[in-house]
Amino acid sequence: MKAGQWDPKQGKVVINEIAIPEPGPNEIVVKITSASLCHSDIMSIERPGLEEPFTMGHEGVGTVEKLHPSTEGKGYTHGDAIGFLYIVGCCFECEGCMVHNMQCLDGKAEVQGFTKPGFFAEYAIVDYRNAIHLPKNWNLKTSSVFFCAGITGKYCLQIIFEPS
């Protein structure tokens, strides 16, 4: 598959051919429809010690392509349109996760597009517990910006739910 990766040696985004990921426990493979960048992606490309290309992007939407057996019966089926957050490796159950998944006490929370492959690819791994079904009337080609927990998402939701 093709992936948009930041290449620190070239100092730019390049399109590379990489393997389609296989889902592990609690994971699904999503065929990405759209992905977007926000200001924090600049921090990911400027981090110290970065030497190899990595797949960018922590805002994405798409359709369910493949389910790990542990996710069967959890509400998702092949072809479902979903949006998702970008934190993986957390337990989703401890006291820290109840505050924010990056505070997980029992796992190793990592951010896709920073320390784990992101969504600027044809396919990506998503933890089903961070996914949500999207309404049928949503345009998947323009919906990825809703899935950043930062300023972008807040701004877009204000436009939708608090029209002038």
Short mmCIF file of N, CA and C in Angstrom, two decimals:
data_model
loop_
_atom_site.label_atom_id
_atom_site.label_comp_id
_atom_site.label_asym_id
_atom_site.label_seq_id
_atom_site.Cartn_x
_atom_site.Cartn_y
_atom_site.Cartn_z
N MET A 1 0.84 -1.18 0.00
CA MET A 1 0.00 0.00 0.00
C MET A 1 0.88 1.23 0.00
N LYS A 2 0.30 2.35 -0.37
CA LYS A 2 1.01 3.62 -0.37
C LYS A 2 0.76 4.35 0.95
N ALA A 3 1.80 5.04 1.42
CA ALA A 3 1.68 5.81 2.66
C ALA A 3 2.44 7.11 2.51
N GLY A 4 1.84 8.20 3.01
CA GLY A 4 2.51 9.49 3.07
C GLY A 4 3.36 9.52 4.32
N GLN A 5 4.66 9.53 4.14
CA GLN A 5 5.58 9.46 5.27
C GLN A 5 6.50 10.66 5.31
N TRP A 6 6.76 11.14 6.53
CA TRP A 6 7.76 12.17 6.71
C TRP A 6 9.11 11.49 6.68
N ASP A 7 9.98 11.98 5.82
CA ASP A 7 11.33 11.45 5.72
C ASP A 7 12.27 12.50 6.29
N PRO A 8 12.81 12.27 7.49
CA PRO A 8 13.65 13.28 8.12
C PRO A 8 14.96 13.53 7.37
N LYS A 9 15.44 12.56 6.64
CA LYS A 9 16.69 12.75 5.88
C LYS A 9 16.48 13.69 4.70
N GLN A 10 15.30 13.60 4.08
CA GLN A 10 14.99 14.48 2.94
C GLN A 10 14.31 15.77 3.39
N GLY A 11 13.77 15.77 4.61
CA GLY A 11 13.08 16.95 5.12
C GLY A 11 11.78 17.24 4.41
N LYS A 12 11.09 16.17 3.98
CA LYS A 12 9.81 16.37 3.29
C LYS A 12 8.98 15.09 3.36
N VAL A 13 7.72 15.23 2.99
CA VAL A 13 6.82 14.08 2.91
C VAL A 13 7.05 13.36 1.59
N VAL A 14 7.14 12.04 1.66
CA VAL A 14 7.33 11.22 0.47
C VAL A 14 6.26 10.12 0.47
N ILE A 15 5.96 9.60 -0.68
CA ILE A 15 5.03 8.48 -0.80
C ILE A 15 5.86 7.20 -0.90
N ASN A 16 5.68 6.33 0.07
CA ASN A 16 6.41 5.06 0.11
C ASN A 16 5.45 3.89 0.02
N GLU A 17 5.95 2.79 -0.45
CA GLU A 17 5.20 1.53 -0.49
C GLU A 17 5.54 0.77 0.80
N ILE A 18 4.50 0.46 1.60
CA ILE A 18 4.70 -0.29 2.85
C ILE A 18 3.66 -1.41 2.91
N ALA A 19 3.84 -2.33 3.85
CA ALA A 19 2.93 -3.46 3.99
C ALA A 19 1.59 -3.03 4.58
N ILE A 20 0.52 -3.68 4.16
CA ILE A 20 -0.79 -3.47 4.78
C ILE A 20 -0.71 -4.08 6.18
N PRO A 21 -1.11 -3.34 7.20
CA PRO A 21 -0.99 -3.87 8.57
C PRO A 21 -1.99 -4.99 8.85
N GLU A 22 -1.62 -5.86 9.77
CA GLU A 22 -2.49 -6.92 10.26
C GLU A 22 -3.00 -6.53 11.63
N PRO A 23 -4.28 -6.72 11.90
CA PRO A 23 -4.81 -6.32 13.22
C PRO A 23 -4.39 -7.29 14.32
N GLY A 24 -4.09 -6.73 15.49
CA GLY A 24 -3.83 -7.51 16.69
C GLY A 24 -5.07 -7.48 17.57
N PRO A 25 -4.96 -7.97 18.81
CA PRO A 25 -6.11 -7.95 19.72
C PRO A 25 -6.71 -6.55 19.86
N ASN A 26 -8.01 -6.47 19.80
CA ASN A 26 -8.80 -5.24 19.92
C ASN A 26 -8.63 -4.29 18.74
N GLU A 27 -8.04 -4.75 17.67
CA GLU A 27 -7.78 -3.87 16.53
C GLU A 27 -8.57 -4.27 15.29
N ILE A 28 -8.81 -3.25 14.47
CA ILE A 28 -9.42 -3.46 13.16
C ILE A 28 -8.55 -2.73 12.13
N VAL A 29 -8.58 -3.22 10.92
CA VAL A 29 -7.91 -2.52 9.82
C VAL A 29 -8.97 -1.68 9.13
N VAL A 30 -8.64 -0.42 8.92
CA VAL A 30 -9.56 0.53 8.28
C VAL A 30 -8.99 0.94 6.93
N LYS A 31 -9.84 0.92 5.93
CA LYS A 31 -9.47 1.49 4.63
C LYS A 31 -9.72 2.98 4.76
N ILE A 32 -8.67 3.76 4.74
CA ILE A 32 -8.76 5.20 4.98
C ILE A 32 -9.44 5.90 3.81
N THR A 33 -10.46 6.70 4.12
CA THR A 33 -11.12 7.53 3.11
C THR A 33 -10.50 8.92 3.09
N SER A 34 -10.28 9.48 4.29
CA SER A 34 -9.62 10.78 4.36
C SER A 34 -8.82 10.87 5.65
N ALA A 35 -7.76 11.65 5.59
CA ALA A 35 -6.92 11.93 6.75
C ALA A 35 -6.49 13.38 6.65
N SER A 36 -6.22 13.99 7.79
CA SER A 36 -5.81 15.39 7.77
C SER A 36 -4.74 15.64 8.82
N LEU A 37 -4.10 16.76 8.69
CA LEU A 37 -3.05 17.16 9.61
C LEU A 37 -3.51 18.34 10.44
N CYS A 38 -2.91 18.49 11.61
CA CYS A 38 -3.15 19.70 12.39
C CYS A 38 -1.82 20.21 12.92
N HIS A 39 -1.85 21.25 13.71
CA HIS A 39 -0.62 21.89 14.16
C HIS A 39 0.30 20.94 14.91
N SER A 40 -0.23 19.99 15.64
CA SER A 40 0.63 19.09 16.42
C SER A 40 1.44 18.15 15.54
N ASP A 41 1.04 17.96 14.29
CA ASP A 41 1.85 17.14 13.39
C ASP A 41 3.20 17.78 13.12
N ILE A 42 3.29 19.08 13.23
CA ILE A 42 4.58 19.76 13.08
C ILE A 42 5.51 19.31 14.20
N MET A 43 4.95 19.14 15.42
CA MET A 43 5.77 18.66 16.53
C MET A 43 6.30 17.26 16.26
N SER A 44 5.51 16.44 15.59
CA SER A 44 5.95 15.06 15.34
C SER A 44 7.13 15.02 14.39
N ILE A 45 7.22 15.94 13.45
CA ILE A 45 8.33 15.91 12.50
C ILE A 45 9.57 16.61 13.06
N GLU A 46 9.40 17.37 14.13
CA GLU A 46 10.53 18.07 14.73
C GLU A 46 11.09 17.37 15.95
N ARG A 47 10.57 16.19 16.29
CA ARG A 47 11.02 15.53 17.52
C ARG A 47 12.46 15.03 17.40
N PRO A 48 13.21 15.10 18.49
CA PRO A 48 14.61 14.66 18.48
C PRO A 48 14.73 13.15 18.24
N GLY A 49 15.79 12.75 17.60
CA GLY A 49 16.07 11.33 17.41
C GLY A 49 15.35 10.69 16.25
N LEU A 50 14.54 11.44 15.53
CA LEU A 50 13.81 10.87 14.41
C LEU A 50 14.78 10.64 13.25
N GLU A 51 14.89 9.38 12.83
CA GLU A 51 15.85 9.05 11.77
C GLU A 51 15.23 8.34 10.58
N GLU A 52 14.15 7.61 10.79
CA GLU A 52 13.52 6.83 9.72
C GLU A 52 12.19 7.45 9.31
N PRO A 53 11.76 7.23 8.07
CA PRO A 53 10.44 7.72 7.65
C PRO A 53 9.32 7.12 8.51
N PHE A 54 8.29 7.90 8.78
CA PHE A 54 7.14 7.39 9.51
C PHE A 54 5.86 7.94 8.90
N THR A 55 4.80 7.16 9.03
CA THR A 55 3.50 7.54 8.47
C THR A 55 2.85 8.57 9.38
N MET A 56 2.53 9.70 8.80
CA MET A 56 1.97 10.83 9.53
C MET A 56 0.45 10.71 9.70
N GLY A 57 -0.09 11.67 10.42
CA GLY A 57 -1.54 11.88 10.50
C GLY A 57 -2.21 11.19 11.66
N HIS A 58 -2.92 11.98 12.47
CA HIS A 58 -3.68 11.42 13.58
C HIS A 58 -5.16 11.80 13.51
N GLU A 59 -5.61 12.22 12.37
CA GLU A 59 -7.03 12.49 12.15
C GLU A 59 -7.45 11.64 10.96
N GLY A 60 -8.45 10.79 11.13
CA GLY A 60 -8.85 9.96 10.00
C GLY A 60 -10.25 9.39 10.11
N VAL A 61 -10.78 9.01 8.96
CA VAL A 61 -12.04 8.29 8.86
C VAL A 61 -11.90 7.27 7.73
N GLY A 62 -12.75 6.27 7.76
CA GLY A 62 -12.71 5.27 6.71
C GLY A 62 -13.74 4.18 6.93
N THR A 63 -13.51 3.06 6.29
CA THR A 63 -14.44 1.93 6.41
C THR A 63 -13.71 0.71 6.94
N VAL A 64 -14.42 -0.08 7.71
CA VAL A 64 -13.85 -1.29 8.30
C VAL A 64 -13.50 -2.25 7.18
N GLU A 65 -12.24 -2.68 7.16
CA GLU A 65 -11.76 -3.61 6.15
C GLU A 65 -11.58 -5.01 6.71
N LYS A 66 -10.99 -5.11 7.91
CA LYS A 66 -10.69 -6.42 8.47
C LYS A 66 -10.75 -6.34 9.99
N LEU A 67 -11.33 -7.38 10.60
CA LEU A 67 -11.49 -7.41 12.05
C LEU A 67 -10.60 -8.49 12.66
N HIS A 68 -9.94 -8.17 13.77
CA HIS A 68 -9.26 -9.21 14.54
C HIS A 68 -10.36 -10.04 15.22
N PRO A 69 -10.16 -11.35 15.38
CA PRO A 69 -11.20 -12.18 16.01
C PRO A 69 -11.68 -11.64 17.36
N SER A 70 -10.82 -10.96 18.12
CA SER A 70 -11.23 -10.42 19.43
C SER A 70 -12.23 -9.28 19.30
N THR A 71 -12.39 -8.70 18.11
CA THR A 71 -13.33 -7.59 17.94
C THR A 71 -14.68 -8.04 17.39
N GLU A 72 -14.78 -9.28 16.99
CA GLU A 72 -16.04 -9.77 16.44
C GLU A 72 -17.13 -9.70 17.51
N GLY A 73 -18.30 -9.23 17.12
CA GLY A 73 -19.40 -9.07 18.05
C GLY A 73 -19.32 -7.80 18.88
N LYS A 74 -18.41 -6.93 18.57
CA LYS A 74 -18.24 -5.67 19.32
C LYS A 74 -18.93 -4.50 18.63
N GLY A 75 -19.72 -4.77 17.58
CA GLY A 75 -20.50 -3.71 16.95
C GLY A 75 -20.00 -3.22 15.61
N TYR A 76 -18.93 -3.82 15.11
CA TYR A 76 -18.38 -3.38 13.83
C TYR A 76 -18.35 -4.53 12.84
N THR A 77 -18.66 -4.22 11.59
CA THR A 77 -18.63 -5.22 10.52
C THR A 77 -17.94 -4.62 9.30
N HIS A 78 -17.52 -5.48 8.42
CA HIS A 78 -16.83 -5.06 7.19
C HIS A 78 -17.70 -4.02 6.47
N GLY A 79 -17.08 -2.92 6.08
CA GLY A 79 -17.77 -1.87 5.32
C GLY A 79 -18.36 -0.75 6.15
N ASP A 80 -18.41 -0.90 7.48
CA ASP A 80 -18.95 0.17 8.32
C ASP A 80 -18.13 1.44 8.17
N ALA A 81 -18.79 2.58 8.05
CA ALA A 81 -18.11 3.88 8.03
C ALA A 81 -17.85 4.30 9.46
N ILE A 82 -16.56 4.57 9.78
CA ILE A 82 -16.21 4.92 11.15
C ILE A 82 -15.22 6.08 11.18
N GLY A 83 -15.25 6.78 12.30
CA GLY A 83 -14.23 7.75 12.66
C GLY A 83 -13.55 7.20 13.90
N PHE A 84 -12.35 7.71 14.22
CA PHE A 84 -11.62 7.10 15.33
C PHE A 84 -10.59 8.07 15.89
N LEU A 85 -10.27 7.84 17.15
CA LEU A 85 -9.20 8.58 17.78
C LEU A 85 -7.90 7.82 17.59
N TYR A 86 -6.82 8.37 18.00
CA TYR A 86 -5.49 7.97 17.58
C TYR A 86 -4.59 7.46 18.69
N ILE A 87 -5.16 7.02 19.79
CA ILE A 87 -4.34 6.51 20.89
C ILE A 87 -4.48 4.99 20.93
N VAL A 88 -3.35 4.31 20.93
CA VAL A 88 -3.32 2.84 20.98
C VAL A 88 -2.42 2.40 22.13
N GLY A 89 -2.59 1.16 22.56
CA GLY A 89 -1.74 0.59 23.60
C GLY A 89 -2.22 0.80 25.01
N CYS A 90 -3.30 1.53 25.20
CA CYS A 90 -3.82 1.76 26.55
C CYS A 90 -4.85 0.67 26.88
N CYS A 91 -5.19 0.55 28.17
CA CYS A 91 -6.10 -0.51 28.60
C CYS A 91 -7.57 -0.12 28.52
N PHE A 92 -7.89 1.16 28.52
CA PHE A 92 -9.26 1.68 28.47
C PHE A 92 -10.06 1.38 29.73
N GLU A 93 -9.41 0.89 30.79
CA GLU A 93 -10.14 0.50 31.99
C GLU A 93 -9.62 1.10 33.29
N CYS A 94 -8.33 1.44 33.36
CA CYS A 94 -7.75 1.89 34.62
C CYS A 94 -8.21 3.31 34.96
N GLU A 95 -7.87 3.74 36.15
CA GLU A 95 -8.22 5.08 36.61
C GLU A 95 -7.63 6.16 35.69
N GLY A 96 -6.41 5.95 35.24
CA GLY A 96 -5.77 6.91 34.32
C GLY A 96 -6.54 7.04 33.02
N CYS A 97 -6.98 5.90 32.46
CA CYS A 97 -7.74 5.93 31.19
C CYS A 97 -9.09 6.62 31.35
N MET A 98 -9.64 6.60 32.55
CA MET A 98 -10.92 7.26 32.77
C MET A 98 -10.75 8.79 32.71
N VAL A 99 -9.53 9.27 32.93
CA VAL A 99 -9.23 10.69 32.80
C VAL A 99 -8.88 10.99 31.34
N HIS A 100 -7.88 10.28 30.80
CA HIS A 100 -7.44 10.43 29.42
C HIS A 100 -6.57 9.23 29.10
N ASN A 101 -6.75 8.65 27.92
CA ASN A 101 -6.01 7.44 27.55
C ASN A 101 -4.49 7.61 27.63
N MET A 102 -3.97 8.80 27.48
CA MET A 102 -2.53 9.00 27.59
C MET A 102 -2.05 8.87 29.03
N GLN A 103 -2.98 8.80 29.99
CA GLN A 103 -2.63 8.63 31.41
C GLN A 103 -2.73 7.17 31.85
N CYS A 104 -2.81 6.24 30.92
CA CYS A 104 -2.99 4.83 31.23
C CYS A 104 -1.93 4.35 32.23
N LEU A 105 -2.40 3.62 33.24
CA LEU A 105 -1.51 3.07 34.26
C LEU A 105 -1.10 1.64 33.96
N ASP A 106 -1.84 0.96 33.10
CA ASP A 106 -1.63 -0.47 32.87
C ASP A 106 -1.10 -0.81 31.49
N GLY A 107 -1.00 0.14 30.60
CA GLY A 107 -0.53 -0.12 29.24
C GLY A 107 0.55 0.87 28.87
N LYS A 108 0.83 0.94 27.61
CA LYS A 108 1.80 1.92 27.09
C LYS A 108 1.10 2.71 25.99
N ALA A 109 0.43 3.77 26.36
CA ALA A 109 -0.32 4.57 25.40
C ALA A 109 0.63 5.25 24.42
N GLU A 110 0.30 5.12 23.13
CA GLU A 110 1.09 5.76 22.09
C GLU A 110 0.15 6.45 21.11
N VAL A 111 0.67 7.48 20.45
CA VAL A 111 -0.14 8.28 19.53
C VAL A 111 0.21 7.91 18.10
N GLN A 112 -0.83 7.53 17.35
CA GLN A 112 -0.63 7.24 15.93
C GLN A 112 -0.29 8.53 15.20
N GLY A 113 0.65 8.42 14.29
CA GLY A 113 1.15 9.59 13.58
C GLY A 113 2.34 10.22 14.29
N PHE A 114 2.67 9.72 15.49
CA PHE A 114 3.83 10.21 16.24
C PHE A 114 4.78 9.05 16.51
N THR A 115 4.36 8.14 17.40
CA THR A 115 5.22 7.00 17.75
C THR A 115 4.72 5.69 17.14
N LYS A 116 3.56 5.70 16.58
CA LYS A 116 2.99 4.56 15.85
C LYS A 116 2.53 5.06 14.49
N PRO A 117 2.48 4.19 13.48
CA PRO A 117 2.04 4.64 12.15
C PRO A 117 0.68 5.33 12.19
N GLY A 118 0.58 6.44 11.46
CA GLY A 118 -0.63 7.23 11.43
C GLY A 118 -1.55 6.87 10.27
N PHE A 119 -2.39 7.83 9.89
CA PHE A 119 -3.49 7.58 8.97
C PHE A 119 -3.26 8.08 7.55
N PHE A 120 -2.08 8.60 7.24
CA PHE A 120 -1.78 9.01 5.86
C PHE A 120 -1.33 7.80 5.06
N ALA A 121 -2.21 6.84 4.96
CA ALA A 121 -1.93 5.59 4.26
C ALA A 121 -3.24 5.04 3.73
N GLU A 122 -3.14 4.07 2.85
CA GLU A 122 -4.37 3.47 2.31
C GLU A 122 -5.12 2.67 3.37
N TYR A 123 -4.38 2.08 4.31
CA TYR A 123 -4.98 1.28 5.39
C TYR A 123 -4.28 1.63 6.69
N ALA A 124 -5.02 1.54 7.80
CA ALA A 124 -4.44 1.81 9.11
C ALA A 124 -5.08 0.92 10.16
N ILE A 125 -4.35 0.74 11.24
CA ILE A 125 -4.84 0.00 12.41
C ILE A 125 -5.58 0.97 13.31
N VAL A 126 -6.71 0.53 13.87
CA VAL A 126 -7.48 1.33 14.81
C VAL A 126 -7.92 0.42 15.95
N ASP A 127 -7.85 0.90 17.17
CA ASP A 127 -8.40 0.17 18.32
C ASP A 127 -9.92 0.38 18.27
N TYR A 128 -10.67 -0.71 18.24
CA TYR A 128 -12.12 -0.58 18.09
C TYR A 128 -12.74 0.23 19.21
N ARG A 129 -12.11 0.27 20.37
CA ARG A 129 -12.67 1.02 21.51
C ARG A 129 -12.55 2.53 21.31
N ASN A 130 -11.79 2.95 20.32
CA ASN A 130 -11.65 4.37 19.99
C ASN A 130 -12.40 4.73 18.72
N ALA A 131 -13.26 3.85 18.25
CA ALA A 131 -13.98 4.08 17.00
C ALA A 131 -15.45 4.39 17.27
N ILE A 132 -16.06 5.05 16.29
CA ILE A 132 -17.48 5.38 16.38
C ILE A 132 -18.08 5.28 14.98
N HIS A 133 -19.31 4.76 14.91
CA HIS A 133 -20.01 4.71 13.62
C HIS A 133 -20.36 6.13 13.19
N LEU A 134 -20.23 6.39 11.91
CA LEU A 134 -20.57 7.71 11.38
C LEU A 134 -21.95 7.70 10.75
N PRO A 135 -22.66 8.80 10.87
CA PRO A 135 -23.99 8.90 10.24
C PRO A 135 -23.88 8.71 8.73
N LYS A 136 -24.90 8.13 8.15
CA LYS A 136 -24.90 7.86 6.71
C LYS A 136 -24.80 9.14 5.87
N ASN A 137 -25.26 10.26 6.40
CA ASN A 137 -25.23 11.50 5.62
C ASN A 137 -23.90 12.26 5.73
N TRP A 138 -22.94 11.74 6.47
CA TRP A 138 -21.63 12.39 6.58
C TRP A 138 -20.80 12.09 5.35
N ASN A 139 -20.12 13.10 4.87
CA ASN A 139 -19.21 12.93 3.75
C ASN A 139 -17.85 12.49 4.30
N LEU A 140 -17.49 11.24 4.05
CA LEU A 140 -16.23 10.72 4.58
C LEU A 140 -15.01 11.44 4.03
N LYS A 141 -15.15 12.03 2.86
CA LYS A 141 -13.99 12.71 2.26
C LYS A 141 -13.63 14.01 2.99
N THR A 142 -14.55 14.53 3.81
CA THR A 142 -14.28 15.79 4.51
C THR A 142 -14.44 15.67 6.03
N SER A 143 -14.56 14.46 6.56
CA SER A 143 -14.87 14.29 7.98
C SER A 143 -13.69 14.04 8.89
N SER A 144 -12.50 13.84 8.35
CA SER A 144 -11.38 13.47 9.21
C SER A 144 -11.03 14.53 10.25
N VAL A 145 -11.27 15.78 9.96
CA VAL A 145 -10.91 16.84 10.91
C VAL A 145 -11.71 16.75 12.21
N PHE A 146 -12.80 16.04 12.23
CA PHE A 146 -13.59 15.90 13.45
C PHE A 146 -12.92 15.00 14.47
N PHE A 147 -11.87 14.30 14.08
CA PHE A 147 -11.31 13.28 14.97
C PHE A 147 -9.96 13.65 15.54
N CYS A 148 -9.75 14.92 15.72
CA CYS A 148 -8.62 15.43 16.49
C CYS A 148 -9.21 15.97 17.78
N ALA A 149 -8.62 15.59 18.89
CA ALA A 149 -9.15 16.03 20.18
C ALA A 149 -8.79 17.46 20.52
N GLY A 150 -8.12 18.14 19.62
CA GLY A 150 -7.64 19.48 19.89
C GLY A 150 -8.53 20.57 19.33
N ILE A 151 -7.94 21.65 19.00
CA ILE A 151 -8.65 22.85 18.57
C ILE A 151 -9.45 22.62 17.30
N THR A 152 -8.91 21.86 16.36
CA THR A 152 -9.61 21.64 15.09
C THR A 152 -10.98 21.03 15.33
N GLY A 153 -11.02 19.94 16.11
CA GLY A 153 -12.29 19.27 16.39
C GLY A 153 -13.27 20.17 17.11
N LYS A 154 -12.80 20.89 18.11
CA LYS A 154 -13.67 21.78 18.87
C LYS A 154 -14.26 22.85 17.96
N TYR A 155 -13.43 23.43 17.11
CA TYR A 155 -13.89 24.48 16.21
C TYR A 155 -14.97 23.94 15.26
N CYS A 156 -14.72 22.77 14.68
CA CYS A 156 -15.69 22.21 13.75
C CYS A 156 -17.01 21.85 14.43
N LEU A 157 -16.93 21.30 15.63
CA LEU A 157 -18.16 20.95 16.35
C LEU A 157 -18.95 22.19 16.73
N GLN A 158 -18.27 23.28 17.05
CA GLN A 158 -18.97 24.52 17.35
C GLN A 158 -19.74 25.01 16.12
N ILE A 159 -19.15 24.86 14.96
CA ILE A 159 -19.82 25.29 13.74
C ILE A 159 -21.09 24.46 13.51
N ILE A 160 -21.01 23.17 13.75
CA ILE A 160 -22.15 22.28 13.51
C ILE A 160 -23.26 22.49 14.54
N PHE A 161 -22.88 22.53 15.83
CA PHE A 161 -23.89 22.54 16.88
C PHE A 161 -24.26 23.92 17.39
N GLU A 162 -23.49 24.93 17.02
CA GLU A 162 -23.79 26.29 17.46
C GLU A 162 -23.74 27.24 16.27
N PRO A 163 -24.57 26.99 15.24
CA PRO A 163 -24.51 27.86 14.06
C PRO A 163 -24.87 29.29 14.42
N SER A 164 -24.25 30.22 13.71
CA SER A 164 -24.49 31.65 13.96
C SER A 164 -25.86 32.07 13.46
#
